[in-house]
DNA sequence: ATCGTTTAATTGAAGCTTCAATTATTCTCC
DNA sequence: GGAGAATAATTGAAGCTTCAATTAAACGAT
């Protein structure tokens, strides 16, 4: 598919890339499809049932778990796995819909605190069951307990490689 | 995070959702982050080094492996894990850049065959090593051989649940 | 105290994706 | 053989994300 030796350049112009082995190719083919299609499926459930993108849901959900239901934009971006620009645009829309409020932090006005409103909390509470059901039925229902532990370990290994310092930034 | 019991509605208004267990939540937190950040990292490598989106790469790559370097739009959409509308827009751009040609199939003109040009083939060949290196270093370098087999099995289980009939459509 | 640097966040424009509607072709079956 | 259903692909508009540039505030060294 995306990574195979049939594309090898044979003119000797560069150091030979470390192509994937057949086992790795098989694994990558399966994993890459999940990487695309699972987010698309979750997106579509949330859009249909709650009129929310997955990223919007992640933002509301992160706030709902935070102390005082408030976080500054950069922390929130890290928790929701998005860039600060993306977060800024999305929070603007969430604010327009009445689910989030923003205000500069009093001790350091460079920071902006985003706070979940009561309506915002109600929105997440209403959306959560459908989303969890989707995650459960698409992921956990098809995995054994051993595989669930494997997913956790593999996920952590890859995540650590992506964000080596442990912070969630981009 | 996205799926936890702290959002339980306690008014008894609906059937209790099947919340995630703590083990499942841990696994989901790690996996969900990978689901967002790994595609973003691959996207960014391809964009920077080859001026291609990951989806464009997947399209060119699928064509490069096909017999005669040609596939009809719907097959191509399935292999590249995208909707037919998305593919249509993207192939239009790839055609404009001279990497793909399109023509109606002679035996059934509802089908459109997309064919990789020589320039298109050269483009994938040039882009492949960098992409493979990214996949290798972000994924396979941090996994043991056992974990690679686990990724394959887990990926297949989830993928089968997403596309139960085995076809790649959406 | 102040100038330059760093950090947090926002903005607008360009580009990509999605959704619903549309076109074009072939199939079906009366 | 012809009307209507089904299939493959395309289109345009709306909306979201990204990128680069910008604003605003605080820090730090002199």
XYZ file of N, CA and C in Angstrom, chain A residues 13-109:
291
model
N 20.787 6.486 -6.051
C 21.025 7.904 -5.808
C 21.012 8.281 -4.324
N 20.406 7.453 -3.469
C 20.316 7.839 -2.062
C 20.514 6.619 -1.170
N 20.715 6.867 0.115
C 20.807 5.757 1.059
C 19.508 4.965 1.006
N 19.620 3.646 1.005
C 18.427 2.794 0.920
C 17.527 3.027 2.132
N 16.251 3.357 1.883
C 15.336 3.545 3.027
C 15.116 2.225 3.765
N 14.723 2.326 5.015
C 14.415 1.111 5.773
C 12.983 0.711 5.466
N 12.755 -0.009 4.405
C 11.408 -0.415 4.013
C 10.773 -1.272 5.086
N 9.457 -1.362 5.061
C 8.755 -2.217 6.014
C 8.882 -3.677 5.609
N 9.006 -4.552 6.583
C 8.988 -5.990 6.314
C 7.549 -6.383 5.972
N 7.364 -7.556 5.381
C 5.988 -8.007 5.094
C 5.086 -8.016 6.330
N 5.593 -8.466 7.478
C 4.792 -8.428 8.704
C 4.396 -7.005 9.067
N 5.352 -6.111 8.957
C 5.061 -4.721 9.296
C 4.045 -4.132 8.321
N 4.179 -4.484 7.057
C 3.217 -3.989 6.072
C 1.804 -4.442 6.367
N 1.670 -5.712 6.705
C 0.349 -6.235 7.061
C -0.235 -5.468 8.233
N 0.602 -5.282 9.258
C 0.138 -4.583 10.452
C -0.227 -3.145 10.106
N 0.604 -2.507 9.290
C 0.362 -1.105 8.964
C -0.903 -0.923 8.139
N -1.111 -1.838 7.226
C -2.318 -1.761 6.403
C -3.573 -1.768 7.278
N -3.612 -2.682 8.233
C -4.772 -2.779 9.115
C -4.872 -1.556 10.028
N -3.748 -1.162 10.577
C -3.739 -0.059 11.531
C -4.071 1.261 10.845
N -3.506 1.468 9.658
C -3.736 2.725 8.952
C -5.214 2.897 8.606
N -5.863 1.802 8.234
C -7.289 1.891 7.923
C -8.081 2.304 9.164
N -7.722 1.744 10.306
C -8.405 2.114 11.548
C -8.149 3.584 11.879
N -6.932 4.001 11.666
C -6.546 5.383 11.938
C -7.395 6.390 11.172
N -7.857 5.998 10.007
C -8.698 6.884 9.207
C -10.173 6.671 9.517
N -10.574 5.401 9.553
C -12.005 5.120 9.559
C -12.646 5.204 10.931
N -11.895 4.890 11.978
C -12.493 4.961 13.305
C -12.819 6.412 13.685
N -11.887 7.350 13.527
C -12.257 8.740 13.795
C -13.424 9.201 12.936
N -13.465 8.760 11.699
C -14.575 9.160 10.828
C -15.897 8.634 11.363
N -15.891 7.411 11.875
C -17.128 6.827 12.409
C -17.574 7.555 13.673
N -16.628 7.891 14.538
C -16.979 8.590 15.774
C -17.497 9.986 15.462
N -16.804 10.635 14.534
C -17.220 11.945 14.064
C -18.672 11.915 13.604
N -18.965 10.907 12.840
C -20.283 10.872 12.225
C -21.377 10.589 13.259
N -21.067 9.750 14.257
C -22.048 9.521 15.336
C -22.331 10.825 16.083
N -21.280 11.540 16.452
C -21.468 12.770 17.229
C -22.184 13.839 16.425
N -21.809 13.925 15.153
C -22.440 14.920 14.298
C -23.940 14.648 14.177
N -24.261 13.404 13.917
C -25.643 13.009 13.729
C -26.465 13.178 15.009
N -25.939 12.653 16.122
C -26.749 12.583 17.340
C -26.632 13.819 18.231
N -25.555 14.579 18.107
C -25.384 15.700 19.044
C -25.018 17.006 18.348
N -24.905 16.970 17.020
C -24.505 18.161 16.280
C -23.215 18.767 16.823
N -22.241 17.876 17.062
C -20.951 18.261 17.612
C -19.859 17.553 16.822
N -18.747 18.252 16.542
C -17.598 17.530 15.990
C -16.900 16.801 17.139
N -16.073 15.823 16.792
C -15.369 15.091 17.829
C -14.448 16.013 18.607
N -13.875 16.966 17.918
C -12.990 17.905 18.598
C -13.782 18.801 19.565
N -14.932 19.265 19.132
C -15.775 20.052 20.037
C -16.150 19.229 21.267
N -16.491 17.970 21.043
C -16.819 17.103 22.165
C -15.636 16.968 23.113
N -14.434 16.780 22.550
C -13.239 16.627 23.370
C -13.000 17.880 24.214
N -13.255 19.032 23.627
C -13.071 20.289 24.358
C -14.057 20.381 25.522
N -15.326 20.189 25.235
C -16.342 20.262 26.287
C -16.067 19.229 27.370
N -15.698 18.028 26.937
C -15.462 16.948 27.870
C -14.264 17.234 28.773
N -13.196 17.771 28.200
C -12.019 18.116 29.007
C -12.380 19.176 30.042
N -13.156 20.158 29.629
C -13.570 21.190 30.587
C -14.441 20.595 31.689
N -15.306 19.666 31.318
C -16.230 19.100 32.304
C -15.484 18.354 33.409
N -14.271 17.881 33.089
C -13.493 17.141 34.077
C -12.548 18.022 34.867
N -12.334 19.257 34.393
C -11.332 20.118 35.022
C -11.872 20.707 36.321
N -10.988 21.022 37.251
C -11.418 21.680 38.471
C -12.091 23.004 38.123
N -13.220 23.274 38.710
C -14.007 24.485 38.413
C -14.525 24.510 36.968
N -14.396 23.390 36.262
C -14.774 23.372 34.829
C -14.097 24.488 34.052
N -12.821 24.744 34.377
C -12.108 25.813 33.688
C -10.660 25.418 33.403
N -10.167 25.833 32.245
C -8.770 25.592 31.856
C -8.334 26.750 30.967
N -7.031 27.012 30.952
C -6.569 28.024 30.014
C -6.440 27.386 28.636
N -6.427 28.214 27.627
C -6.493 27.726 26.250
C -5.381 26.725 25.935
N -4.168 26.998 26.361
C -3.064 26.104 25.975
C -3.190 24.731 26.637
N -3.613 24.699 27.902
C -3.825 23.390 28.535
C -4.937 22.637 27.829
N -5.978 23.370 27.532
C -7.132 22.764 26.876
C -6.745 22.209 25.502
N -5.937 22.955 24.778
C -5.486 22.484 23.467
C -4.731 21.165 23.612
N -3.852 21.089 24.601
C -3.096 19.856 24.830
C -4.006 18.688 25.153
N -4.952 18.889 26.060
C -5.849 17.805 26.451
C -6.744 17.355 25.302
N -7.121 18.297 24.450
C -8.017 17.950 23.350
C -7.235 17.546 22.101
N -5.908 17.507 22.209
C -5.061 17.094 21.084
C -5.238 17.968 19.843
N -5.285 19.279 20.041
C -5.418 20.168 18.881
C -4.441 21.332 18.968
N -4.260 22.017 17.872
C -3.379 23.186 17.874
C -4.080 24.361 18.550
N -3.307 25.356 18.937
C -3.919 26.479 19.637
C -4.806 27.289 18.692
N -4.415 27.332 17.433
C -5.243 28.046 16.473
C -6.601 27.350 16.298
N -6.526 26.057 16.113
C -7.775 25.314 15.974
C -8.665 25.503 17.192
N -8.055 25.415 18.368
C -8.840 25.582 19.585
C -9.475 26.956 19.635
N -8.705 27.950 19.261
C -9.204 29.317 19.321
C -10.467 29.471 18.468
N -10.408 28.976 17.250
C -11.579 29.047 16.371
C -12.765 28.282 16.967
N -12.486 27.096 17.481
C -13.581 26.251 17.978
C -14.205 26.839 19.231
N -13.380 27.353 20.130
C -13.940 27.929 21.362
C -14.774 29.160 21.029
N -14.364 29.878 19.999
C -15.177 31.024 19.583
C -16.592 30.560 19.214
N -16.668 29.458 18.452
C -17.988 28.940 18.077
C -18.738 28.412 19.291
N -18.043 27.693 20.179
C -18.709 27.152 21.375
C -19.216 28.281 22.260
N -18.470 29.376 22.283
C -18.900 30.529 23.072
C -20.165 31.125 22.457
N -20.175 31.200 21.130
C -21.344 31.735 20.441
C -22.580 30.878 20.731
N -22.367 29.570 20.881
C -23.498 28.696 21.183
C -23.850 28.690 22.676
N -23.076 29.420 23.466
C -23.429 29.567 24.875
C -22.918 28.465 25.795
N -21.952 27.679 25.337
C -21.509 26.540 26.140
C -20.197 26.792 26.874
N -19.515 27.853 26.479
C -18.221 28.172 27.083
C -18.145 29.682 27.254
N -17.444 30.129 28.306
C -17.143 31.549 28.483
C -15.627 31.722 28.506
N -15.151 32.864 28.048
C -13.707 33.112 28.075
C -13.415 34.393 28.841
N -12.321 34.384 29.624
C -11.869 35.638 30.220
C -10.384 35.559 30.533
N -9.701 36.676 30.410
C -8.261 36.701 30.689
C -8.027 36.384 32.161
N -6.904 35.710 32.441
C -6.616 35.344 33.832
C -6.090 36.575 34.554
N -6.522 36.752 35.783
C -6.209 37.997 36.491
C -4.721 38.101 36.848
N -4.096 36.972 37.144
C -2.692 37.043 37.562
C -1.720 37.172 36.391
N -2.149 36.764 35.189
C -1.279 36.891 34.007
C -2.187 36.942 32.788
N -2.367 38.129 32.278
C -3.396 38.357 31.259
C -3.031 37.789 29.889
